[in-house]
Amino acid sequence: MGTAPGALPLLGHAATLLRDPLRFIGSLPAHGDLVHVRFGPLRAVVVCDPELSHQVITNERVFDKEGPLWRRAREVEGDGLITTARARHRRRRRMVQPAFHRARMPHYATIMTEVLADETAAWQDGQVVPVSAFALRFTSETTARVMFSESADPEAVAGIRAALPDLVAGVFRRMLSPLNWLPTPANRAFTKARKQLQDSAARLIAGYRAGGERDDMMAVLLAAERDETGTPDDEEMAALVTGLFLAGTETTSASVSWVMHLLAEHPDAQERLRRETESVLGDRVPAYEDLIHLPYTRAVVTEALRLYPPAWLLARVTTSRTTLGGHVLPAGMNVIYSPYLIQRRPRQYPEPDRFDPDRWLSAATGCPGSFLTFGDGARKCAGDTFALTQLMVVAAGLVRRWELRPVPGRRKRPKARAVLHPRHLRLRLNRRGAA
Ligand code: HEM
């Protein structure tokens, strides 16, 4: 087992991680399959091998969501689905699962195409668009419309959406820092946003419990709650709603931005995708049933998710002494897995930094653990199909109408915090067929 070099006496590797997270993480495989790091007082092992990462995330009995990292993450979500420990996970997963049933996807895809049409309606030929802002509006509006139908309390939905940026900004910093009680502006903004989100979620839930029949994700969640326990639990429901918003909007919006960035940087791929959508869709907007006939579009999206997995750093804690890759880990050890690190290993992906959608069109499948963008095992992303659908709808829907062009300027660098985003991305949109 190796140790990452460059630890400072008190901070350990925290400063290096915050300064240039991707370079730091990318440097670790040179020190072994399991590498020791330290963030302040917190010691952890980073898993640098796909099969070992797979072993970690599919054995949730030994590698659980416990310890200070997850306790701090629960401050954000409440004890919902994503951050909860194994003991309370199963029931919550069963409650959420029906909301993501395949049979509901065509309805969700229709909402996604409607939101895309609304969000792009005002675009002018040749306009420069700030991509991250567009992507976040698109995914948060989609999530809001999918979860809460028109009749729901719009003020409370707006409250949830407004709280998200400060919460998401706070997650990563708070998980690494023990100084969350300090009244800094960032900590105050975080506390305020969390209260706003909890209050808005509580208001929405109360409205739903009092109201009539609806056909949206919230109604499916409440029906599942009745089946599971029969007893309404507002706090648990608020944590589930918060978690779905947190898990669903920032991650997918980062991926929407990356897909747009990669298409703009690779005009050949963009043209191939356009030709595919033209031959399959003609003049229609994409529907869920079309997506299976768009293999190249799917390959572009998957390649973007490989190169830039939004959830790029995730953690577990050992519940008992165990061995991993022949090394003994004591109970209570923090174990980190990184889809970003794994998906850039050359043994799994030759020329790993190259954008090459064709690698997904051949029949060969990777070893277990080689694609971890959505995690794996019992804690695998509940919204993976939802997210893929959203990304394919955006890629196909945009490229049919618009040519995406890079805007000359600063080199685009990823910003890695809780979520991996492109920094300051702006693109020029030329309307196809414009004179
Ligand atoms: C590109 C978009 C997305 C990415 C990259 C992503 C990634 C992930 C990952 C890596 C995990 C596992 C975390 C772990 O192992 O600790 C996860 C869990 C989860 N995700 Fe996603 N996600 C995305 C979109 C969504 C969407 C759209 C939703 C819902 C609307 C969602 C809901 C969830 C939930 C509920 C969990 C917790 C599952 C459990 O513990 O049972 N995600 N996601």
GROMACS .gro file of C-alpha atoms and ligand atoms in nm:
model
  478
    1MET     CA    1   0.000   0.000   0.000
    2GLY     CA    2   0.142   0.340  -0.098
    3THR     CA    3   0.127   0.687   0.057
    4ALA     CA    4   0.064   1.004  -0.140
    5PRO     CA    5   0.363   1.241  -0.111
    6GLY     CA    6   0.345   1.607  -0.008
    7ALA     CA    7   0.138   1.591   0.315
    8LEU     CA    8   0.160   1.909   0.527
    9PRO     CA    9   0.191   1.874   0.907
   10LEU     CA   10  -0.162   1.984   1.002
   11LEU     CA   11  -0.359   1.989   0.680
   12GLY     CA   12  -0.221   1.671   0.528
   13HIS     CA   13  -0.327   1.662   0.161
   14ALA     CA   14  -0.636   1.884   0.204
   15ALA     CA   15  -0.469   2.195   0.058
   16THR     CA   16  -0.334   2.002  -0.244
   17LEU     CA   17  -0.673   1.845  -0.300
   18LEU     CA   18  -0.852   2.180  -0.289
   19ARG     CA   19  -0.589   2.355  -0.506
   20ASP     CA   20  -0.586   2.109  -0.798
   21PRO     CA   21  -0.812   1.815  -0.716
   22LEU     CA   22  -0.793   1.632  -1.048
   23ARG     CA   23  -0.418   1.648  -1.074
   24PHE     CA   24  -0.388   1.521  -0.716
   25ILE     CA   25  -0.628   1.231  -0.771
   26GLY     CA   26  -0.474   1.150  -1.111
   27SER     CA   27  -0.127   1.128  -0.953
   28LEU     CA   28  -0.225   0.860  -0.701
   29PRO     CA   29  -0.216   0.539  -0.913
   30ALA     CA   30   0.162   0.586  -0.944
   31HIS     CA   31   0.182   0.499  -0.571
   32GLY     CA   32  -0.013   0.172  -0.577
   33ASP     CA   33  -0.362   0.020  -0.603
   34LEU     CA   34  -0.443   0.150  -0.255
   35VAL     CA   35  -0.295   0.484  -0.149
   36HIS     CA   36  -0.301   0.651   0.193
   37VAL     CA   37  -0.401   1.018   0.209
   38ARG     CA   38  -0.478   1.255   0.498
   39PHE     CA   39  -0.713   1.554   0.509
   40GLY     CA   40  -0.651   1.733   0.838
   41PRO     CA   41  -0.712   1.469   1.104
   42LEU     CA   42  -0.902   1.243   0.865
   43ARG     CA   43  -0.711   0.948   0.724
   44ALA     CA   44  -0.829   0.764   0.416
   45VAL     CA   45  -0.729   0.510   0.156
   46VAL     CA   46  -0.793   0.590  -0.211
   47VAL     CA   47  -0.869   0.287  -0.429
   48CYS     CA   48  -0.690   0.318  -0.764
   49ASP     CA   49  -0.793  -0.012  -0.924
   50PRO     CA   50  -1.130  -0.079  -1.094
   51GLU     CA   51  -1.186  -0.430  -0.959
   52LEU     CA   52  -1.100  -0.324  -0.604
   53SER     CA   53  -1.333  -0.024  -0.640
   54HIS     CA   54  -1.604  -0.264  -0.751
   55GLN     CA   55  -1.539  -0.485  -0.447
   56VAL     CA   56  -1.574  -0.183  -0.220
   57ILE     CA   57  -1.900  -0.050  -0.358
   58THR     CA   58  -2.073  -0.385  -0.398
   59ASN     CA   59  -1.998  -0.493  -0.039
   60GLU     CA   60  -2.202  -0.242   0.156
   61ARG     CA   61  -2.202  -0.460   0.467
   62VAL     CA   62  -1.830  -0.389   0.519
   63PHE     CA   63  -1.797  -0.059   0.326
   64ASP     CA   64  -2.086   0.151   0.455
   65LYS     CA   65  -2.182   0.519   0.454
   66GLU     CA   66  -2.073   0.588   0.811
   67GLY     CA   67  -1.824   0.813   0.988
   68PRO     CA   68  -1.765   1.190   0.995
   69LEU     CA   69  -1.773   1.237   0.615
   70TRP     CA   70  -2.121   1.097   0.584
   71ARG     CA   71  -2.241   1.259   0.906
   72ARG     CA   72  -2.149   1.595   0.753
   73ALA     CA   73  -2.316   1.501   0.424
   74ARG     CA   74  -2.633   1.411   0.616
   75GLU     CA   75  -2.637   1.767   0.748
   76VAL     CA   76  -2.714   1.865   0.390
   77GLU     CA   77  -2.963   1.606   0.278
   78GLY     CA   78  -3.120   1.514   0.608
   79ASP     CA   79  -3.115   1.138   0.660
   80GLY     CA   80  -3.247   1.063   0.309
   81LEU     CA   81  -3.159   0.796   0.057
   82ILE     CA   82  -2.816   0.893  -0.073
   83THR     CA   83  -2.639   0.957   0.255
   84THR     CA   84  -2.816   0.711   0.482
   85ALA     CA   85  -2.630   0.414   0.629
   86ARG     CA   86  -2.705   0.058   0.522
   87ALA     CA   87  -2.930  -0.015   0.821
   88ARG     CA   88  -3.189   0.239   0.704
   89HIS     CA   89  -3.125   0.222   0.331
   90ARG     CA   90  -3.338  -0.064   0.201
   91ARG     CA   91  -3.680   0.069   0.295
   92ARG     CA   92  -3.602   0.412   0.148
   93ARG     CA   93  -3.468   0.265  -0.174
   94ARG     CA   94  -3.790   0.063  -0.209
   95MET     CA   95  -3.991   0.383  -0.165
   96VAL     CA   96  -3.798   0.571  -0.432
   97GLN     CA   97  -3.761   0.290  -0.686
   98PRO     CA   98  -4.117   0.301  -0.833
   99ALA     CA   99  -4.067   0.668  -0.924
  100PHE     CA  100  -3.789   0.559  -1.162
  101HIS     CA  101  -3.968   0.261  -1.314
  102ARG     CA  102  -3.906   0.225  -1.688
  103ALA     CA  103  -4.278   0.259  -1.756
  104ARG     CA  104  -4.266   0.619  -1.630
  105MET     CA  105  -3.974   0.722  -1.854
  106PRO     CA  106  -4.175   0.808  -2.169
  107HIS     CA  107  -4.378   1.058  -1.963
  108TYR     CA  108  -4.059   1.205  -1.814
  109ALA     CA  109  -3.899   1.228  -2.162
  110THR     CA  110  -4.200   1.428  -2.286
  111ILE     CA  111  -4.152   1.674  -1.998
  112MET     CA  112  -3.779   1.696  -2.080
  113THR     CA  113  -3.845   1.786  -2.446
  114GLU     CA  114  -4.104   2.046  -2.337
  115VAL     CA  115  -3.859   2.206  -2.094
  116LEU     CA  116  -3.587   2.206  -2.360
  117ALA     CA  117  -3.821   2.383  -2.603
  118ASP     CA  118  -3.909   2.644  -2.337
  119GLU     CA  119  -3.550   2.705  -2.231
  120THR     CA  120  -3.424   2.750  -2.590
  121ALA     CA  121  -3.726   2.940  -2.727
  122ALA     CA  122  -3.560   3.282  -2.692
  123TRP     CA  123  -3.222   3.184  -2.840
  124GLN     CA  124  -3.116   3.391  -3.141
  125ASP     CA  125  -2.899   3.279  -3.430
  126GLY     CA  126  -2.532   3.341  -3.341
  127GLN     CA  127  -2.599   3.405  -2.972
  128VAL     CA  128  -2.336   3.324  -2.710
  129VAL     CA  129  -2.490   3.121  -2.426
  130PRO     CA  130  -2.351   3.077  -2.072
  131VAL     CA  131  -2.379   2.701  -2.071
  132SER     CA  132  -2.376   2.611  -1.700
  133ALA     CA  133  -2.660   2.854  -1.622
  134PHE     CA  134  -2.867   2.713  -1.909
  135ALA     CA  135  -2.791   2.354  -1.804
  136LEU     CA  136  -2.885   2.415  -1.440
  137ARG     CA  137  -3.212   2.584  -1.538
  138PHE     CA  138  -3.291   2.295  -1.771
  139THR     CA  139  -3.226   2.017  -1.516
  140SER     CA  140  -3.381   2.192  -1.217
  141GLU     CA  141  -3.692   2.285  -1.414
  142THR     CA  142  -3.720   1.927  -1.542
  143THR     CA  143  -3.683   1.785  -1.191
  144ALA     CA  144  -3.935   2.034  -1.055
  145ARG     CA  145  -4.195   1.952  -1.324
  146VAL     CA  146  -4.139   1.578  -1.296
  147MET     CA  147  -4.165   1.578  -0.918
  148PHE     CA  148  -4.441   1.832  -0.868
  149SER     CA  149  -4.713   1.873  -1.127
  150GLU     CA  150  -4.849   2.215  -1.219
  151SER     CA  151  -5.101   2.223  -0.937
  152ALA     CA  152  -4.832   2.205  -0.667
  153ASP     CA  153  -4.722   2.506  -0.463
  154PRO     CA  154  -4.503   2.706  -0.707
  155GLU     CA  155  -4.356   2.929  -0.434
  156ALA     CA  156  -4.231   2.627  -0.240
  157VAL     CA  157  -4.085   2.470  -0.558
  158ALA     CA  158  -3.906   2.800  -0.629
  159GLY     CA  159  -3.776   2.795  -0.269
  160ILE     CA  160  -3.618   2.454  -0.321
  161ARG     CA  161  -3.456   2.556  -0.647
  162ALA     CA  162  -3.322   2.883  -0.506
  163ALA     CA  163  -3.158   2.701  -0.214
  164LEU     CA  164  -2.967   2.451  -0.425
  165PRO     CA  165  -2.657   2.650  -0.535
  166ASP     CA  166  -2.548   2.747  -0.179
  167LEU     CA  167  -2.612   2.396  -0.054
  168VAL     CA  168  -2.418   2.228  -0.329
  169ALA     CA  169  -2.131   2.475  -0.292
  170GLY     CA  170  -2.117   2.391   0.077
  171VAL     CA  171  -2.116   2.011   0.059
  172PHE     CA  172  -1.759   1.949  -0.052
  173ARG     CA  173  -1.603   2.217   0.168
  174ARG     CA  174  -1.798   2.098   0.472
  175MET     CA  175  -1.710   1.734   0.419
  176LEU     CA  176  -1.339   1.824   0.422
  177SER     CA  177  -1.344   2.089   0.692
  178PRO     CA  178  -1.412   2.040   1.063
  179LEU     CA  179  -1.476   2.415   1.106
  180ASN     CA  180  -1.836   2.419   0.993
  181TRP     CA  181  -1.959   2.592   1.309
  182LEU     CA  182  -1.757   2.909   1.233
  183PRO     CA  183  -1.993   3.195   1.133
  184THR     CA  184  -1.818   3.259   0.799
  185PRO     CA  185  -2.031   3.404   0.515
  186ALA     CA  186  -2.017   3.067   0.333
  187ASN     CA  187  -2.129   2.872   0.641
  188ARG     CA  188  -2.409   3.124   0.709
  189ALA     CA  189  -2.528   3.102   0.346
  190PHE     CA  190  -2.525   2.726   0.376
  191THR     CA  191  -2.730   2.719   0.697
  192LYS     CA  192  -2.983   2.962   0.550
  193ALA     CA  193  -3.016   2.759   0.227
  194ARG     CA  194  -3.064   2.437   0.420
  195LYS     CA  195  -3.343   2.590   0.628
  196GLN     CA  196  -3.508   2.732   0.316
  197LEU     CA  197  -3.494   2.393   0.147
  198GLN     CA  198  -3.631   2.204   0.447
  199ASP     CA  199  -3.913   2.455   0.498
  200SER     CA  200  -4.009   2.448   0.130
  201ALA     CA  201  -4.003   2.067   0.119
  202ALA     CA  202  -4.219   2.050   0.434
  203ARG     CA  203  -4.471   2.293   0.283
  204LEU     CA  204  -4.493   2.095  -0.038
  205ILE     CA  205  -4.541   1.766   0.143
  206ALA     CA  206  -4.814   1.911   0.363
  207GLY     CA  207  -4.990   2.037   0.047
  208TYR     CA  208  -4.969   1.695  -0.112
  209ARG     CA  209  -5.100   1.514   0.191
  210ALA     CA  210  -5.397   1.750   0.203
  211GLY     CA  211  -5.461   1.761  -0.174
  212GLY     CA  212  -5.624   1.529  -0.428
  213GLU     CA  213  -5.488   1.277  -0.680
  214ARG     CA  214  -5.187   1.376  -0.889
  215ASP     CA  215  -4.974   1.189  -1.140
  216ASP     CA  216  -4.618   1.293  -1.060
  217MET     CA  217  -4.308   1.165  -0.882
  218MET     CA  218  -4.420   1.306  -0.548
  219ALA     CA  219  -4.750   1.114  -0.569
  220VAL     CA  220  -4.556   0.793  -0.644
  221LEU     CA  221  -4.333   0.854  -0.340
  222LEU     CA  222  -4.628   0.911  -0.110
  223ALA     CA  223  -4.804   0.598  -0.240
  224ALA     CA  224  -4.487   0.396  -0.178
  225GLU     CA  225  -4.466   0.539   0.173
  226ARG     CA  226  -4.820   0.416   0.243
  227ASP     CA  227  -4.729   0.068   0.110
  228GLU     CA  228  -4.408   0.047   0.312
  229THR     CA  229  -4.521   0.171   0.650
  230GLY     CA  230  -4.866   0.320   0.635
  231THR     CA  231  -4.734   0.594   0.864
  232PRO     CA  232  -4.655   0.937   0.723
  233ASP     CA  233  -4.315   1.062   0.829
  234ASP     CA  234  -4.268   1.421   0.714
  235GLU     CA  235  -3.903   1.443   0.810
  236GLU     CA  236  -3.809   1.132   0.613
  237MET     CA  237  -4.013   1.246   0.314
  238ALA     CA  238  -3.850   1.592   0.322
  239ALA     CA  239  -3.506   1.426   0.322
  240LEU     CA  240  -3.603   1.210   0.025
  241VAL     CA  241  -3.729   1.510  -0.173
  242THR     CA  242  -3.421   1.714  -0.084
  243GLY     CA  243  -3.196   1.423  -0.181
  244LEU     CA  244  -3.360   1.376  -0.520
  245PHE     CA  245  -3.322   1.744  -0.598
  246LEU     CA  246  -2.961   1.748  -0.484
  247ALA     CA  247  -2.868   1.421  -0.657
  248GLY     CA  248  -3.055   1.494  -0.975
  249THR     CA  249  -3.000   1.854  -1.074
  250GLU     CA  250  -2.633   1.948  -1.023
  251THR     CA  251  -2.493   1.619  -1.149
  252THR     CA  252  -2.704   1.609  -1.462
  253SER     CA  253  -2.656   1.978  -1.532
  254ALA     CA  254  -2.277   1.931  -1.517
  255SER     CA  255  -2.311   1.647  -1.768
  256VAL     CA  256  -2.535   1.855  -1.998
  257SER     CA  257  -2.258   2.118  -1.998
  258TRP     CA  258  -1.987   1.858  -2.069
  259VAL     CA  259  -2.184   1.704  -2.355
  260MET     CA  260  -2.234   2.049  -2.511
  261HIS     CA  261  -1.866   2.136  -2.460
  262LEU     CA  262  -1.743   1.812  -2.619
  263LEU     CA  263  -1.977   1.842  -2.917
  264ALA     CA  264  -1.860   2.199  -2.978
  265GLU     CA  265  -1.495   2.093  -2.956
  266HIS     CA  266  -1.549   1.796  -3.189
  267PRO     CA  267  -1.741   1.912  -3.497
  268ASP     CA  268  -1.708   1.571  -3.668
  269ALA     CA  269  -1.884   1.401  -3.379
  270GLN     CA  270  -2.145   1.675  -3.376
  271GLU     CA  271  -2.212   1.627  -3.748
  272ARG     CA  272  -2.236   1.248  -3.709
  273LEU     CA  273  -2.483   1.292  -3.424
  274ARG     CA  274  -2.686   1.539  -3.631
  275ARG     CA  275  -2.705   1.298  -3.924
  276GLU     CA  276  -2.820   1.019  -3.691
  277THR     CA  277  -3.096   1.230  -3.536
  278GLU     CA  278  -3.204   1.351  -3.879
  279SER     CA  279  -3.239   0.998  -4.017
  280VAL     CA  280  -3.425   0.868  -3.710
  281LEU     CA  281  -3.636   1.168  -3.613
  282GLY     CA  282  -3.686   1.359  -3.935
  283ASP     CA  283  -3.853   1.674  -3.815
  284ARG     CA  284  -3.989   1.538  -3.485
  285VAL     CA  285  -3.860   1.613  -3.137
  286PRO     CA  286  -3.710   1.302  -2.970
  287ALA     CA  287  -3.947   1.075  -2.774
  288TYR     CA  288  -3.836   0.806  -2.530
  289GLU     CA  289  -3.900   0.527  -2.786
  290ASP     CA  290  -3.658   0.696  -3.030
  291LEU     CA  291  -3.361   0.682  -2.796
  292ILE     CA  292  -3.289   0.315  -2.855
  293HIS     CA  293  -3.243   0.398  -3.225
  294LEU     CA  294  -2.978   0.661  -3.152
  295PRO     CA  295  -2.666   0.452  -3.071
  296TYR     CA  296  -2.416   0.722  -3.165
  297THR     CA  297  -2.594   0.982  -2.951
  298ARG     CA  298  -2.580   0.737  -2.661
  299ALA     CA  299  -2.209   0.675  -2.726
  300VAL     CA  300  -2.136   1.051  -2.719
  301VAL     CA  301  -2.322   1.087  -2.389
  302THR     CA  302  -2.152   0.782  -2.236
  303GLU     CA  303  -1.809   0.907  -2.342
  304ALA     CA  304  -1.883   1.244  -2.178
  305LEU     CA  305  -1.986   1.061  -1.861
  306ARG     CA  306  -1.664   0.859  -1.872
  307LEU     CA  307  -1.432   1.158  -1.920
  308TYR     CA  308  -1.614   1.388  -1.678
  309PRO     CA  309  -1.808   1.188  -1.417
  310PRO     CA  310  -1.991   1.459  -1.216
  311ALA     CA  311  -1.969   1.256  -0.893
  312TRP     CA  312  -1.592   1.217  -0.919
  313LEU     CA  313  -1.501   1.141  -0.555
  314LEU     CA  314  -1.705   0.920  -0.319
  315ALA     CA  315  -1.642   0.758   0.015
  316ARG     CA  316  -1.718   0.464   0.238
  317VAL     CA  317  -1.612   0.360   0.589
  318THR     CA  318  -1.515   0.006   0.694
  319THR     CA  319  -1.756  -0.134   0.954
  320SER     CA  320  -1.511  -0.409   1.058
  321ARG     CA  321  -1.149  -0.509   1.002
  322THR     CA  322  -1.121  -0.641   0.648
  323THR     CA  323  -0.877  -0.711   0.366
  324LEU     CA  324  -0.877  -0.541   0.031
  325GLY     CA  325  -0.636  -0.635  -0.248
  326GLY     CA  326  -0.433  -0.834   0.006
  327HIS     CA  327  -0.401  -0.538   0.247
  328VAL     CA  328  -0.554  -0.528   0.595
  329LEU     CA  329  -0.783  -0.232   0.666
  330PRO     CA  330  -0.887  -0.162   1.026
  331ALA     CA  331  -1.250  -0.094   1.123
  332GLY     CA  332  -1.342   0.273   1.084
  333MET     CA  333  -1.111   0.337   0.789
  334ASN     CA  334  -1.229   0.591   0.528
  335VAL     CA  335  -1.211   0.441   0.181
  336ILE     CA  336  -1.241   0.669  -0.122
  337TYR     CA  337  -1.334   0.565  -0.474
  338SER     CA  338  -1.309   0.795  -0.773
  339PRO     CA  339  -1.490   0.730  -1.102
  340TYR     CA  340  -1.269   1.003  -1.255
  341LEU     CA  341  -0.947   0.830  -1.160
  342ILE     CA  342  -1.067   0.485  -1.268
  343GLN     CA  343  -1.212   0.602  -1.599
  344ARG     CA  344  -0.880   0.759  -1.700
  345ARG     CA  345  -0.671   0.445  -1.647
  346PRO     CA  346  -0.504   0.350  -1.978
  347ARG     CA  347  -0.537  -0.025  -1.922
  348GLN     CA  348  -0.916   0.008  -1.929
  349TYR     CA  349  -0.936   0.292  -2.182
  350PRO     CA  350  -0.647   0.325  -2.430
  351GLU     CA  351  -0.561   0.694  -2.481
  352PRO     CA  352  -0.784   0.770  -2.184
  353ASP     CA  353  -0.786   1.148  -2.224
  354ARG     CA  354  -0.911   1.131  -2.583
  355PHE     CA  355  -1.281   1.190  -2.657
  356ASP     CA  356  -1.369   0.883  -2.861
  357PRO     CA  357  -1.740   0.788  -2.864
  358ASP     CA  358  -1.661   0.495  -3.096
  359ARG     CA  359  -1.512   0.305  -2.805
  360TRP     CA  360  -1.871   0.247  -2.688
  361LEU     CA  361  -1.992   0.112  -3.022
  362SER     CA  362  -1.782  -0.205  -3.020
  363ALA     CA  363  -1.915  -0.514  -2.844
  364ALA     CA  364  -1.632  -0.537  -2.588
  365THR     CA  365  -1.736  -0.465  -2.229
  366GLY     CA  366  -1.494  -0.354  -1.960
  367CYS     CA  367  -1.403  -0.540  -1.641
  368PRO     CA  368  -1.626  -0.494  -1.333
  369GLY     CA  369  -1.567  -0.149  -1.193
  370SER     CA  370  -1.434   0.007  -1.514
  371PHE     CA  371  -1.736   0.241  -1.552
  372LEU     CA  372  -1.842   0.389  -1.219
  373THR     CA  373  -2.009   0.716  -1.316
  374PHE     CA  374  -2.332   0.596  -1.152
  375GLY     CA  375  -2.164   0.384  -0.884
  376ASP     CA  376  -2.269   0.018  -0.854
  377GLY     CA  377  -2.430  -0.239  -0.624
  378ALA     CA  378  -2.715  -0.165  -0.385
  379ARG     CA  379  -2.620   0.206  -0.370
  380LYS     CA  380  -2.608   0.251  -0.748
  381CYS     CA  381  -2.766   0.573  -0.872
  382ALA     CA  382  -3.145   0.545  -0.867
  383GLY     CA  383  -3.172   0.807  -1.143
  384ASP     CA  384  -2.924   0.665  -1.396
  385THR     CA  385  -3.182   0.592  -1.668
  386PHE     CA  386  -3.352   0.924  -1.596
  387ALA     CA  387  -3.018   1.106  -1.635
  388LEU     CA  388  -2.923   0.920  -1.953
  389THR     CA  389  -3.263   1.000  -2.099
  390GLN     CA  390  -3.222   1.365  -2.014
  391LEU     CA  391  -2.874   1.382  -2.169
  392MET     CA  392  -2.982   1.208  -2.489
  393VAL     CA  393  -3.288   1.432  -2.521
  394VAL     CA  394  -3.065   1.740  -2.487
  395ALA     CA  395  -2.794   1.617  -2.725
  396ALA     CA  396  -3.039   1.506  -2.996
  397GLY     CA  397  -3.280   1.795  -2.941
  398LEU     CA  398  -3.015   2.069  -2.950
  399VAL     CA  399  -2.801   1.943  -3.236
  400ARG     CA  400  -3.103   1.904  -3.465
  401ARG     CA  401  -3.173   2.278  -3.442
  402TRP     CA  402  -2.843   2.438  -3.346
  403GLU     CA  403  -2.478   2.419  -3.438
  404LEU     CA  404  -2.267   2.440  -3.121
  405ARG     CA  405  -1.942   2.633  -3.167
  406PRO     CA  406  -1.666   2.706  -2.915
  407VAL     CA  407  -1.603   3.070  -2.822
  408PRO     CA  408  -1.231   3.152  -2.845
  409GLY     CA  409  -1.073   3.247  -2.514
  410ARG     CA  410  -0.935   3.086  -2.205
  411ARG     CA  411  -0.861   2.714  -2.213
  412LYS     CA  412  -1.152   2.527  -2.057
  413ARG     CA  413  -1.058   2.364  -1.729
  414PRO     CA  414  -1.276   2.146  -1.511
  415LYS     CA  415  -1.378   2.275  -1.170
  416ALA     CA  416  -1.385   1.986  -0.925
  417ARG     CA  417  -1.582   2.046  -0.607
  418ALA     CA  418  -1.867   1.821  -0.490
  419VAL     CA  419  -1.952   1.798  -0.860
  420LEU     CA  420  -1.716   1.813  -1.159
  421HIS     CA  421  -1.818   2.113  -1.373
  422PRO     CA  422  -1.668   2.293  -1.671
  423ARG     CA  423  -1.548   2.637  -1.558
  424HIS     CA  424  -1.686   2.950  -1.737
  425LEU     CA  425  -1.818   2.763  -2.039
  426ARG     CA  426  -1.976   2.976  -2.310
  427LEU     CA  427  -2.076   2.852  -2.654
  428ARG     CA  428  -2.200   3.015  -2.972
  429LEU     CA  429  -2.525   2.875  -3.108
  430ASN     CA  430  -2.585   2.902  -3.481
  431ARG     CA  431  -2.934   2.815  -3.596
  432ARG     CA  432  -2.925   2.539  -3.854
  433GLY     CA  433  -3.080   2.633  -4.184
  434ALA     CA  434  -3.053   3.009  -4.109
  435ALA     CA  435  -2.958   3.208  -4.417
  436HEM     C1  436  -2.529   1.248  -1.469
  436HEM     C2  437  -2.610   1.244  -1.367
  436HEM     C3  438  -2.588   1.161  -1.243
  436HEM     C4  439  -2.474   1.106  -1.193
  436HEM     C5  440  -2.335   1.111  -1.250
  436HEM     C6  441  -2.509   1.038  -1.070
  436HEM     C7  442  -2.419   0.966  -0.993
  436HEM     C8  443  -2.452   0.896  -0.880
  436HEM     C9  444  -2.362   0.813  -0.804
  436HEM    C10  445  -2.214   0.793  -0.835
  436HEM    C11  446  -2.429   0.759  -0.702
  436HEM    C12  447  -2.376   0.660  -0.599
  436HEM    C13  448  -2.309   0.731  -0.485
  436HEM    C14  449  -2.223   0.640  -0.398
  436HEM     O1  450  -2.175   0.534  -0.441
  436HEM     O2  451  -2.198   0.680  -0.284
  436HEM    C15  452  -2.565   0.810  -0.709
  436HEM    C16  453  -2.665   0.780  -0.621
  436HEM    C17  454  -2.791   0.829  -0.631
  436HEM     N1  455  -2.843   0.909  -0.734
  436HEM    FE1  456  -2.746   0.971  -0.896
  436HEM     N2  457  -2.642   1.055  -1.047
  436HEM    C18  458  -2.695   1.129  -1.150
  436HEM    C19  459  -2.825   1.168  -1.167
  436HEM    C20  460  -2.925   1.139  -1.080
  436HEM    C21  461  -3.063   1.179  -1.096
  436HEM    C22  462  -3.118   1.255  -1.217
  436HEM    C23  463  -3.130   1.137  -0.987
  436HEM    C24  464  -3.273   1.155  -0.949
  436HEM    C25  465  -3.357   1.243  -0.998
  436HEM    C26  466  -3.034   1.068  -0.902
  436HEM    C27  467  -3.063   1.008  -0.781
  436HEM    C28  468  -2.974   0.934  -0.706
  436HEM    C29  469  -3.011   0.870  -0.581
  436HEM    C30  470  -3.148   0.874  -0.514
  436HEM    C31  471  -2.896   0.803  -0.535
  436HEM    C32  472  -2.882   0.722  -0.406
  436HEM    C33  473  -2.902   0.576  -0.437
  436HEM    C34  474  -2.892   0.487  -0.314
  436HEM     O3  475  -2.807   0.508  -0.226
  436HEM     O4  476  -2.973   0.393  -0.308
  436HEM     N3  477  -2.911   1.071  -0.961
  436HEM     N4  478  -2.577   0.890  -0.820
   0.00000   0.00000   0.00000
